[in-house]
């Protein structure tokens, strides 16, 4: 299952229309349709907004293994990433800086 199909599955599970999801992330319904059909790439900013709106982990939408190890030391945050592409690691690091 590709990312577009994962988005469609998560969206319909929530009972959201393409129009509603588009309005929440700042794009037209036709853009959501193209994403779900695999006719348009989804950029990382859109993926983050979709993940938040649908309350689905980013890794699940991207169909990535969810193998993230956490260090229990205070302030350490995420310390080891397994099998994530470098682009996603950069995004995760930016997100953890905001926590």
PDB file of C-alpha atoms in Angstrom:
ATOM      1  CA  UNK A   1       0.000   0.000   0.000  1.00  0.00           C
ATOM      2  CA  UNK A   2       1.475   3.375  -0.997  1.00  0.00           C
ATOM      3  CA  UNK A   3       1.317   6.646   0.939  1.00  0.00           C
ATOM      4  CA  UNK A   4      -1.748   7.902  -0.951  1.00  0.00           C
ATOM      5  CA  UNK A   5      -3.642   4.712  -0.191  1.00  0.00           C
ATOM      6  CA  UNK A   6      -2.611   4.996   3.478  1.00  0.00           C
ATOM      7  CA  UNK A   7      -3.912   8.574   3.562  1.00  0.00           C
ATOM      8  CA  UNK A   8      -7.218   7.508   1.985  1.00  0.00           C
ATOM      9  CA  UNK A   9      -7.568   4.637   4.445  1.00  0.00           C
ATOM     10  CA  UNK A  10      -6.876   6.870   7.470  1.00  0.00           C
ATOM     11  CA  UNK A  11      -9.150   9.641   6.151  1.00  0.00           C
ATOM     12  CA  UNK A  12     -12.114   7.345   5.552  1.00  0.00           C
ATOM     13  CA  UNK A  13     -11.552   5.668   8.928  1.00  0.00           C
ATOM     14  CA  UNK A  14     -11.994   9.099  10.546  1.00  0.00           C
ATOM     15  CA  UNK A  15     -15.074   9.788   8.405  1.00  0.00           C
ATOM     16  CA  UNK A  16     -13.469  12.842   6.791  1.00  0.00           C
ATOM     17  CA  UNK A  17     -14.204  13.929   3.229  1.00  0.00           C
ATOM     18  CA  UNK A  18     -11.394  14.919   0.879  1.00  0.00           C
ATOM     19  CA  UNK A  19     -12.744  18.455   1.009  1.00  0.00           C
ATOM     20  CA  UNK A  20     -12.587  18.537   4.824  1.00  0.00           C
ATOM     21  CA  UNK A  21      -9.040  17.144   4.963  1.00  0.00           C
ATOM     22  CA  UNK A  22      -7.955  19.620   2.292  1.00  0.00           C
ATOM     23  CA  UNK A  23      -9.415  22.524   4.240  1.00  0.00           C
ATOM     24  CA  UNK A  24      -7.568  21.416   7.384  1.00  0.00           C
ATOM     25  CA  UNK A  25      -4.179  21.278   5.637  1.00  0.00           C
ATOM     26  CA  UNK A  26      -4.668  24.229   3.293  1.00  0.00           C
ATOM     27  CA  UNK A  27      -5.159  22.559  -0.095  1.00  0.00           C
ATOM     28  CA  UNK A  28      -8.097  21.997  -2.443  1.00  0.00           C
ATOM     29  CA  UNK A  29     -10.089  18.753  -2.527  1.00  0.00           C
ATOM     30  CA  UNK A  30      -8.616  17.973  -5.947  1.00  0.00           C
ATOM     31  CA  UNK A  31      -5.110  17.954  -4.431  1.00  0.00           C
ATOM     32  CA  UNK A  32      -6.176  15.377  -1.828  1.00  0.00           C
ATOM     33  CA  UNK A  33      -7.716  13.309  -4.621  1.00  0.00           C
ATOM     34  CA  UNK A  34      -4.466  13.433  -6.612  1.00  0.00           C
ATOM     35  CA  UNK A  35      -2.413  12.494  -3.538  1.00  0.00           C
ATOM     36  CA  UNK A  36      -4.616   9.522  -2.738  1.00  0.00           C
ATOM     37  CA  UNK A  37      -4.572   8.325  -6.344  1.00  0.00           C
ATOM     38  CA  UNK A  38      -0.773   8.497  -6.396  1.00  0.00           C
ATOM     39  CA  UNK A  39      -0.788  11.178  -9.103  1.00  0.00           C
ATOM     40  CA  UNK A  40       0.876  13.799  -6.904  1.00  0.00           C
ATOM     41  CA  UNK A  41       3.733  13.606  -4.457  1.00  0.00           C
ATOM     42  CA  UNK A  42       2.995  14.669  -0.896  1.00  0.00           C
ATOM     43  CA  UNK A  43       5.578  17.049   0.524  1.00  0.00           C
ATOM     44  CA  UNK A  44       6.795  16.697   4.099  1.00  0.00           C
ATOM     45  CA  UNK A  45       4.879  19.743   5.360  1.00  0.00           C
ATOM     46  CA  UNK A  46       1.653  18.317   3.963  1.00  0.00           C
ATOM     47  CA  UNK A  47       2.441  14.917   5.453  1.00  0.00           C
ATOM     48  CA  UNK A  48       2.976  16.444   8.881  1.00  0.00           C
ATOM     49  CA  UNK A  49      -0.356  18.292   8.687  1.00  0.00           C
ATOM     50  CA  UNK A  50      -2.155  15.186   7.413  1.00  0.00           C
ATOM     51  CA  UNK A  51      -0.606  13.062  10.160  1.00  0.00           C
ATOM     52  CA  UNK A  52      -1.747  15.538  12.808  1.00  0.00           C
ATOM     53  CA  UNK A  53      -5.244  16.003  11.364  1.00  0.00           C
ATOM     54  CA  UNK A  54      -5.865  12.279  10.937  1.00  0.00           C
ATOM     55  CA  UNK A  55      -4.128  11.447  14.229  1.00  0.00           C
ATOM     56  CA  UNK A  56      -1.983   8.858  12.450  1.00  0.00           C
ATOM     57  CA  UNK A  57       1.743   8.396  13.044  1.00  0.00           C
ATOM     58  CA  UNK A  58       3.851   9.747  10.201  1.00  0.00           C
ATOM     59  CA  UNK A  59       5.695   6.434   9.971  1.00  0.00           C
ATOM     60  CA  UNK A  60       2.397   4.610   9.433  1.00  0.00           C
ATOM     61  CA  UNK A  61       1.364   6.943   6.594  1.00  0.00           C
ATOM     62  CA  UNK A  62       4.774   6.442   4.997  1.00  0.00           C
ATOM     63  CA  UNK A  63       4.632   2.696   5.667  1.00  0.00           C
ATOM     64  CA  UNK A  64       7.900   2.778   7.585  1.00  0.00           C
ATOM     65  CA  UNK A  65       8.888   0.487  10.432  1.00  0.00           C
ATOM     66  CA  UNK A  66       8.217   2.147  13.750  1.00  0.00           C
ATOM     67  CA  UNK A  67      11.540   1.173  15.285  1.00  0.00           C
ATOM     68  CA  UNK A  68      12.537   4.172  17.322  1.00  0.00           C
ATOM     69  CA  UNK A  69      14.444   3.724  20.543  1.00  0.00           C
ATOM     70  CA  UNK A  70      14.026   6.199  23.360  1.00  0.00           C
ATOM     71  CA  UNK A  71      16.612   6.939  25.988  1.00  0.00           C
ATOM     72  CA  UNK A  72      15.127   7.278  29.471  1.00  0.00           C
ATOM     73  CA  UNK A  73      17.685   9.880  30.489  1.00  0.00           C
ATOM     74  CA  UNK A  74      16.033  13.279  31.112  1.00  0.00           C
ATOM     75  CA  UNK A  75      16.401  15.598  28.139  1.00  0.00           C
ATOM     76  CA  UNK A  76      17.910  12.925  25.914  1.00  0.00           C
ATOM     77  CA  UNK A  77      14.895  12.528  23.607  1.00  0.00           C
ATOM     78  CA  UNK A  78      15.133  10.295  20.567  1.00  0.00           C
ATOM     79  CA  UNK A  79      18.644   8.937  20.334  1.00  0.00           C
ATOM     80  CA  UNK A  80      18.602   6.085  17.792  1.00  0.00           C
ATOM     81  CA  UNK A  81      16.761   5.765  14.494  1.00  0.00           C
ATOM     82  CA  UNK A  82      16.535   2.499  12.604  1.00  0.00           C
ATOM     83  CA  UNK A  83      15.691   2.123   8.919  1.00  0.00           C
ATOM     84  CA  UNK A  84      14.450   5.696   8.464  1.00  0.00           C
ATOM     85  CA  UNK A  85      15.430   7.659   5.351  1.00  0.00           C
ATOM     86  CA  UNK A  86      17.747  10.627   6.048  1.00  0.00           C
ATOM     87  CA  UNK A  87      15.052  13.146   5.086  1.00  0.00           C
ATOM     88  CA  UNK A  88      12.694  11.776   7.727  1.00  0.00           C
ATOM     89  CA  UNK A  89      15.429  11.760  10.366  1.00  0.00           C
ATOM     90  CA  UNK A  90      15.938  15.494   9.767  1.00  0.00           C
ATOM     91  CA  UNK A  91      12.211  16.132  10.203  1.00  0.00           C
ATOM     92  CA  UNK A  92      12.084  14.045  13.376  1.00  0.00           C
ATOM     93  CA  UNK A  93      15.048  15.908  14.803  1.00  0.00           C
ATOM     94  CA  UNK A  94      13.357  19.256  14.111  1.00  0.00           C
ATOM     95  CA  UNK A  95      10.176  18.033  15.760  1.00  0.00           C
ATOM     96  CA  UNK A  96      11.956  16.780  18.866  1.00  0.00           C
ATOM     97  CA  UNK A  97      13.709  20.148  19.226  1.00  0.00           C
ATOM     98  CA  UNK A  98      10.250  21.693  19.677  1.00  0.00           C
ATOM     99  CA  UNK A  99       9.296  19.359  22.545  1.00  0.00           C
TER     100      UNK A  99
END
